[in-house]
Amino acid sequence: MQFTESDKALHAAALNVMRNAHAAYSAFPVGAALRAPSGTIYAGCNVENASFPEGWCAETSAIAAMVAAGERKIEAIAVVAEKLPRVTPCGGCRQRIREFAEADTPVILCDMSGPLQIVPLIDLLPLSFDKAALT
Ligand code: THU
């Protein structure tokens, strides 16, 4: 599979932010980076908590950074985890990504050295429940 410079930039941002993960309980650091329509890349890492269910995922952090900055659209998102080549977003994060993305939005699955595979979001969340259901 061929990857563009912008795919590689998302991988680099995800890898970089993964180093700041607070994965004190799982020891499973994750980084995510997404590109919004302005071209800005928003990145986030997982942030765990002594009360285990209160932690949150890297994708959630990246989405929160985008929304806090005033943007509302994911053009592409990359995820990386040092302990699992080709980590995929968890179920909850698939739904959170769906809120700001289209069915064909690229999800870039990575290992430490770069992007490995691009899948459209709909392949990860078929028959999704989304805002169209509430209009
Ligand atoms: N994690 C993420 O940050 N993103 C994913 O897509 C999968 C799981 C985090 C949550 C938790 O902090 C750790 O990885 C182990 O589940």
XYZ file of N, CA and C and ligand atoms in Angstrom:
421
model
N 0.846 -1.199 0.000
C 0.000 0.000 0.000
C 0.881 1.248 0.000
N 0.499 2.253 -0.807
C 1.255 3.493 -0.888
C 0.689 4.512 0.096
N 1.547 5.254 0.735
C 1.092 6.263 1.688
C 1.608 7.638 1.289
N 0.763 8.653 1.500
C 1.129 10.017 1.138
C 1.951 10.654 2.264
N 2.501 11.830 1.939
C 3.242 12.571 2.964
C 2.309 12.938 4.105
N 1.043 13.215 3.786
C 0.135 13.608 4.872
C -0.233 12.410 5.751
N -0.314 11.207 5.181
C -0.476 10.000 6.015
C 0.716 9.863 6.962
N 1.899 10.091 6.413
C 3.121 9.924 7.220
C 3.206 10.989 8.311
N 2.709 12.201 7.999
C 2.718 13.277 9.004
C 1.782 12.922 10.165
N 0.650 12.298 9.843
C -0.263 11.889 10.923
C 0.381 10.794 11.775
N 1.042 9.851 11.129
C 1.742 8.815 11.890
C 2.785 9.448 12.815
N 3.552 10.394 12.284
C 4.617 11.020 13.082
C 4.026 11.752 14.290
N 2.911 12.430 14.084
C 2.286 13.164 15.192
C 1.735 12.196 16.235
N 1.161 11.097 15.770
C 0.620 10.101 16.706
C 1.752 9.454 17.518
N 2.825 9.145 16.830
C 3.981 8.523 17.498
C 4.567 9.472 18.545
N 4.646 10.738 18.170
C 5.221 11.745 19.064
C 4.387 11.906 20.339
N 3.078 12.020 20.167
C 2.224 12.247 21.344
C 2.104 10.986 22.195
N 2.278 9.822 21.573
C 2.208 8.567 22.332
C 3.230 8.580 23.478
N 4.333 9.297 23.286
C 5.367 9.348 24.327
C 4.859 10.037 25.589
N 3.797 10.807 25.467
C 3.239 11.504 26.640
C 2.076 10.747 27.278
N 1.778 9.565 26.757
C 0.635 8.811 27.304
C 0.806 8.591 28.813
N -0.312 8.668 29.516
C -0.312 8.299 30.942
C -0.970 6.920 31.009
N -0.144 5.900 30.794
C -0.629 4.516 30.745
C -0.070 3.756 31.940
N -0.220 4.358 33.111
C 0.395 3.845 34.334
C -0.166 2.502 34.756
N -1.340 2.122 34.306
C -1.999 0.898 34.781
C -1.983 -0.204 33.730
N -2.178 0.163 32.467
C -2.154 -0.854 31.414
C -0.763 -1.047 30.837
N 0.103 -0.049 31.010
C 1.406 -0.057 30.326
C 1.223 -0.248 28.824
N 0.186 0.377 28.285
C -0.133 0.242 26.857
C -0.337 1.659 26.285
N 0.773 2.346 26.003
C 0.654 3.717 25.491
C 0.096 3.734 24.067
N -0.764 4.697 23.823
C -1.380 4.854 22.502
C -1.296 6.325 22.114
N -1.104 6.562 20.813
C -1.152 7.927 20.284
C -2.097 7.980 19.105
N -2.789 9.098 18.963
C -3.683 9.288 17.814
C -3.481 10.704 17.297
N -3.612 10.862 15.994
C -3.512 12.200 15.404
C -4.498 12.273 14.252
N -5.186 13.403 14.177
C -6.173 13.582 13.110
C -5.920 14.912 12.407
N -6.320 14.950 11.144
C -6.216 16.185 10.356
C -7.617 16.739 10.146
N -7.763 18.042 10.434
C -9.042 18.733 10.266
C -8.980 19.563 8.973
N -10.114 20.122 8.539
C -10.145 20.832 7.257
C -9.157 22.005 7.158
N -8.820 22.630 8.272
C -7.844 23.743 8.235
C -6.450 23.245 7.872
N -6.256 21.932 7.954
C -4.921 21.364 7.749
C -4.200 21.122 9.059
N -4.754 21.662 10.133
C -4.136 21.462 11.443
C -4.242 19.998 11.852
N -3.176 19.512 12.466
C -3.167 18.159 13.034
C -3.386 18.279 14.540
N -4.367 17.538 15.030
C -4.643 17.481 16.468
C -4.252 16.096 16.958
N -3.516 16.068 18.068
C -2.989 14.798 18.561
C -3.436 14.570 19.994
N -3.491 13.309 20.380
C -3.850 12.987 21.756
C -3.345 11.612 22.148
N -3.169 11.419 23.453
C -2.699 10.141 23.988
C -3.715 9.625 25.004
N -3.561 8.358 25.381
C -4.452 7.838 26.420
C -4.032 8.382 27.777
N -5.025 8.601 28.618
C -4.813 9.185 29.944
C -5.565 8.300 30.936
N -4.808 7.490 31.668
C -5.449 6.533 32.577
C -5.619 7.126 33.973
N -6.306 6.361 34.834
C -6.687 6.836 36.152
C -6.670 5.656 37.119
N -6.350 5.927 38.387
C -6.350 4.871 39.407
C -7.724 4.210 39.506
N -8.752 4.963 39.195
C -10.086 4.375 39.072
C -10.225 3.965 37.608
N -9.886 2.705 37.314
C -9.613 2.277 35.938
C -10.633 2.727 34.880
N -11.940 2.618 35.158
C -12.872 2.958 34.081
C -12.890 4.453 33.729
N -12.236 5.264 34.549
C -12.279 6.712 34.308
C -11.208 7.204 33.346
N -10.354 6.313 32.895
C -9.362 6.722 31.901
C -10.010 6.903 30.546
N -9.256 7.509 29.618
C -9.798 7.648 28.260
C -8.718 7.400 27.221
N -9.193 7.207 26.008
C -8.330 6.753 24.921
C -7.641 7.909 24.183
N -6.619 7.545 23.439
C -5.871 8.512 22.637
C -6.768 9.204 21.603
N -7.623 8.440 20.941
C -8.494 9.019 19.909
C -9.422 10.056 20.531
N -9.905 9.746 21.745
C -10.795 10.673 22.449
C -10.062 11.977 22.750
N -8.815 11.870 23.186
C -8.022 13.073 23.468
C -7.825 13.910 22.207
N -7.540 13.251 21.098
C -7.309 13.988 19.843
C -8.589 14.693 19.383
N -9.712 14.003 19.522
C -10.996 14.609 19.148
C -11.280 15.808 20.053
N -11.033 15.663 21.338
C -11.279 16.773 22.270
C -10.416 17.982 21.902
N -9.172 17.746 21.520
C -8.287 18.860 21.132
C -8.841 19.566 19.901
N -9.347 18.783 18.943
C -9.923 19.377 17.729
C -11.145 20.230 18.063
N -12.038 19.688 18.854
C -13.280 20.410 19.180
C -12.961 21.655 20.008
N -12.032 21.533 20.930
C -11.660 22.693 21.758
C -11.081 23.815 20.910
N -10.446 23.445 19.802
C -9.858 24.455 18.913
C -10.889 25.027 17.945
N -12.113 24.502 17.983
C -13.174 25.075 17.146
C -13.413 24.366 15.834
N -12.802 23.187 15.647
C -13.037 22.442 14.403
C -13.969 21.262 14.694
N -14.588 20.780 13.611
C -15.645 19.783 13.806
C -15.588 18.651 12.786
N -14.468 18.542 12.078
C -14.434 17.509 11.034
C -13.084 16.799 11.012
N -13.165 15.457 10.964
C -11.967 14.626 10.841
C -11.803 14.254 9.375
N -10.673 14.663 8.790
C -10.423 14.265 7.387
C -9.695 12.932 7.313
N -8.877 12.676 8.289
C -8.171 11.384 8.393
C -7.654 11.277 9.814
N -7.507 10.048 10.280
C -7.001 9.845 11.652
C -6.052 8.653 11.665
N -4.946 8.804 12.371
C -3.963 7.724 12.512
C -3.868 7.328 13.980
N -3.630 6.044 14.212
C -3.489 5.516 15.576
C -2.262 4.625 15.629
N -1.525 4.734 16.740
C -0.355 3.871 16.909
C -0.232 3.453 18.369
N 0.216 2.227 18.587
C 0.477 1.719 19.945
C 1.775 0.929 19.887
N 2.693 1.252 20.780
C 4.024 0.637 20.668
C 3.979 -0.870 20.880
N 2.987 -1.370 21.610
C 2.960 -2.799 21.932
C 2.093 -3.620 20.994
N 1.452 -2.962 20.029
C 0.572 -3.723 19.129
C 0.605 -3.128 17.725
N 1.341 -3.751 16.816
C 1.319 -3.278 15.439
C -0.121 -3.318 14.922
N -0.524 -2.253 14.251
C -1.855 -2.177 13.639
C -2.980 -2.171 14.680
N -2.769 -1.423 15.761
C -3.849 -1.256 16.734
C -5.042 -0.610 16.021
N -6.235 -1.018 16.397
C -7.438 -0.404 15.838
C -8.194 0.307 16.959
N -8.935 1.380 16.613
C -9.684 2.098 17.644
C -10.682 1.180 18.343
N -10.855 1.403 19.653
C -11.828 0.605 20.401
C -13.249 0.974 19.943
N -14.216 0.208 20.405
C -15.599 0.423 19.965
C -16.112 1.816 20.275
N -15.841 2.281 21.518
C -16.316 3.615 21.895
C -15.692 4.690 21.023
N -14.413 4.547 20.725
C -13.738 5.560 19.893
C -14.226 5.509 18.452
N -14.600 4.348 17.964
C -15.173 4.278 16.611
C -16.420 5.160 16.551
N -17.238 5.096 17.577
C -18.441 5.928 17.622
C -18.061 7.414 17.738
N -17.072 7.736 18.539
C -16.665 9.140 18.703
C -16.081 9.680 17.398
N -15.322 8.863 16.698
C -14.785 9.295 15.396
C -15.942 9.523 14.428
N -16.924 8.616 14.457
C -18.060 8.694 13.526
C -18.804 10.018 13.643
N -18.841 10.560 14.851
C -19.544 11.822 15.088
C -19.001 12.948 14.205
N -17.715 12.884 13.889
C -17.063 13.985 13.175
C -16.483 13.546 11.832
N -16.892 12.379 11.354
C -16.282 11.824 10.145
C -17.352 11.259 9.224
N -16.936 10.918 8.024
C -17.829 10.313 7.034
C -17.556 8.805 6.990
N -18.450 8.116 6.286
C -18.292 6.667 6.156
C -16.931 6.305 5.536
N -16.492 7.160 4.595
C -15.244 6.825 3.887
C -14.009 7.522 4.471
N -14.146 8.136 5.620
C -12.983 8.792 6.248
C -11.880 7.762 6.508
N -10.653 8.079 6.050
C -9.572 7.101 6.231
C -9.113 6.983 7.689
N -9.028 5.755 8.158
C -8.433 5.455 9.454
C -7.106 4.766 9.146
N -6.026 5.390 9.576
C -4.685 4.927 9.210
C -4.125 4.088 10.355
N -3.983 2.807 10.111
C -3.462 1.877 11.121
C -1.952 1.788 10.942
N -1.235 1.837 12.041
C 0.220 2.030 11.975
C 0.971 1.044 12.848
N 2.272 0.941 12.579
C 3.169 0.406 13.591
C 4.162 1.512 13.921
N 5.196 1.204 14.664
C 6.110 2.261 15.099
C 6.815 2.930 13.922
N 7.030 2.180 12.836
C 7.825 2.750 11.749
C 7.007 3.482 10.693
N 5.687 3.353 10.726
C 4.904 4.099 9.747
C 3.516 3.527 9.559
N 2.759 4.122 8.620
C 1.425 3.600 8.310
C 1.528 2.205 7.702
N 0.553 1.354 8.043
C 0.540 -0.018 7.517
C -0.639 -0.261 6.593
N -1.756 0.361 6.919
C -3.010 0.041 6.219
C -3.975 1.197 6.434
N -4.760 1.477 5.387
C -5.808 2.494 5.525
C -7.150 1.817 5.324
N -8.041 2.012 6.303
C -9.385 1.432 6.185
C -10.409 2.559 6.286
N -11.477 2.486 5.474
C -12.549 3.467 5.648
C -13.275 3.228 6.965
N -13.679 4.305 7.604
C -14.313 4.178 8.922
C -15.472 3.189 8.914
N -16.229 3.159 7.821
C -17.417 2.293 7.792
C -17.052 0.814 7.927
N -15.833 0.458 7.531
C -15.400 -0.939 7.702
C -15.206 -1.283 9.181
N -14.929 -0.252 9.989
C -14.741 -0.482 11.425
C -16.045 -0.334 12.200
N -17.012 0.362 11.583
C -18.280 0.619 12.280
C -19.439 0.512 11.291
N -19.674 -0.718 10.806
C -20.771 -0.893 9.844
C -22.126 -0.665 10.506
N -23.092 -0.280 9.722
C -24.469 -0.052 10.207
C -24.471 0.900 11.407
N -23.661 1.939 11.312
C -23.469 2.796 12.481
C -24.714 3.597 12.826
N -24.858 3.844 14.105
C -25.874 4.784 14.589
C -25.204 6.144 14.615
N -25.736 7.096 13.866
C -25.092 8.406 13.815
C -26.137 9.498 13.759
N -25.676 10.742 13.563
C -26.585 11.882 13.693
C -27.739 11.858 12.698
N -27.568 11.140 11.602
C -28.665 11.041 10.629
C -29.912 10.425 11.269
N -29.705 9.589 12.266
C -30.833 8.930 12.930
C -31.665 9.910 13.746
N -31.085 11.028 14.095
C -31.747 11.976 15.006
C -32.280 13.199 14.283
N -32.234 13.182 12.950
C -32.722 14.362 12.210
C -34.126 14.073 11.656
N -6.556 2.577 24.105
C -6.536 3.693 23.334
O -6.071 4.760 23.755
N -7.037 3.601 22.076
C -7.511 2.453 21.517
O -8.029 2.489 20.422
C -7.388 1.180 22.237
C -7.124 1.302 23.686
C -6.022 2.669 25.466
C -7.031 2.610 26.581
C -6.186 2.140 27.738
O -5.557 3.283 28.310
C -5.123 1.275 27.096
O -5.142 1.596 25.705
C -5.348 -0.223 27.265
O -6.633 -0.582 26.893
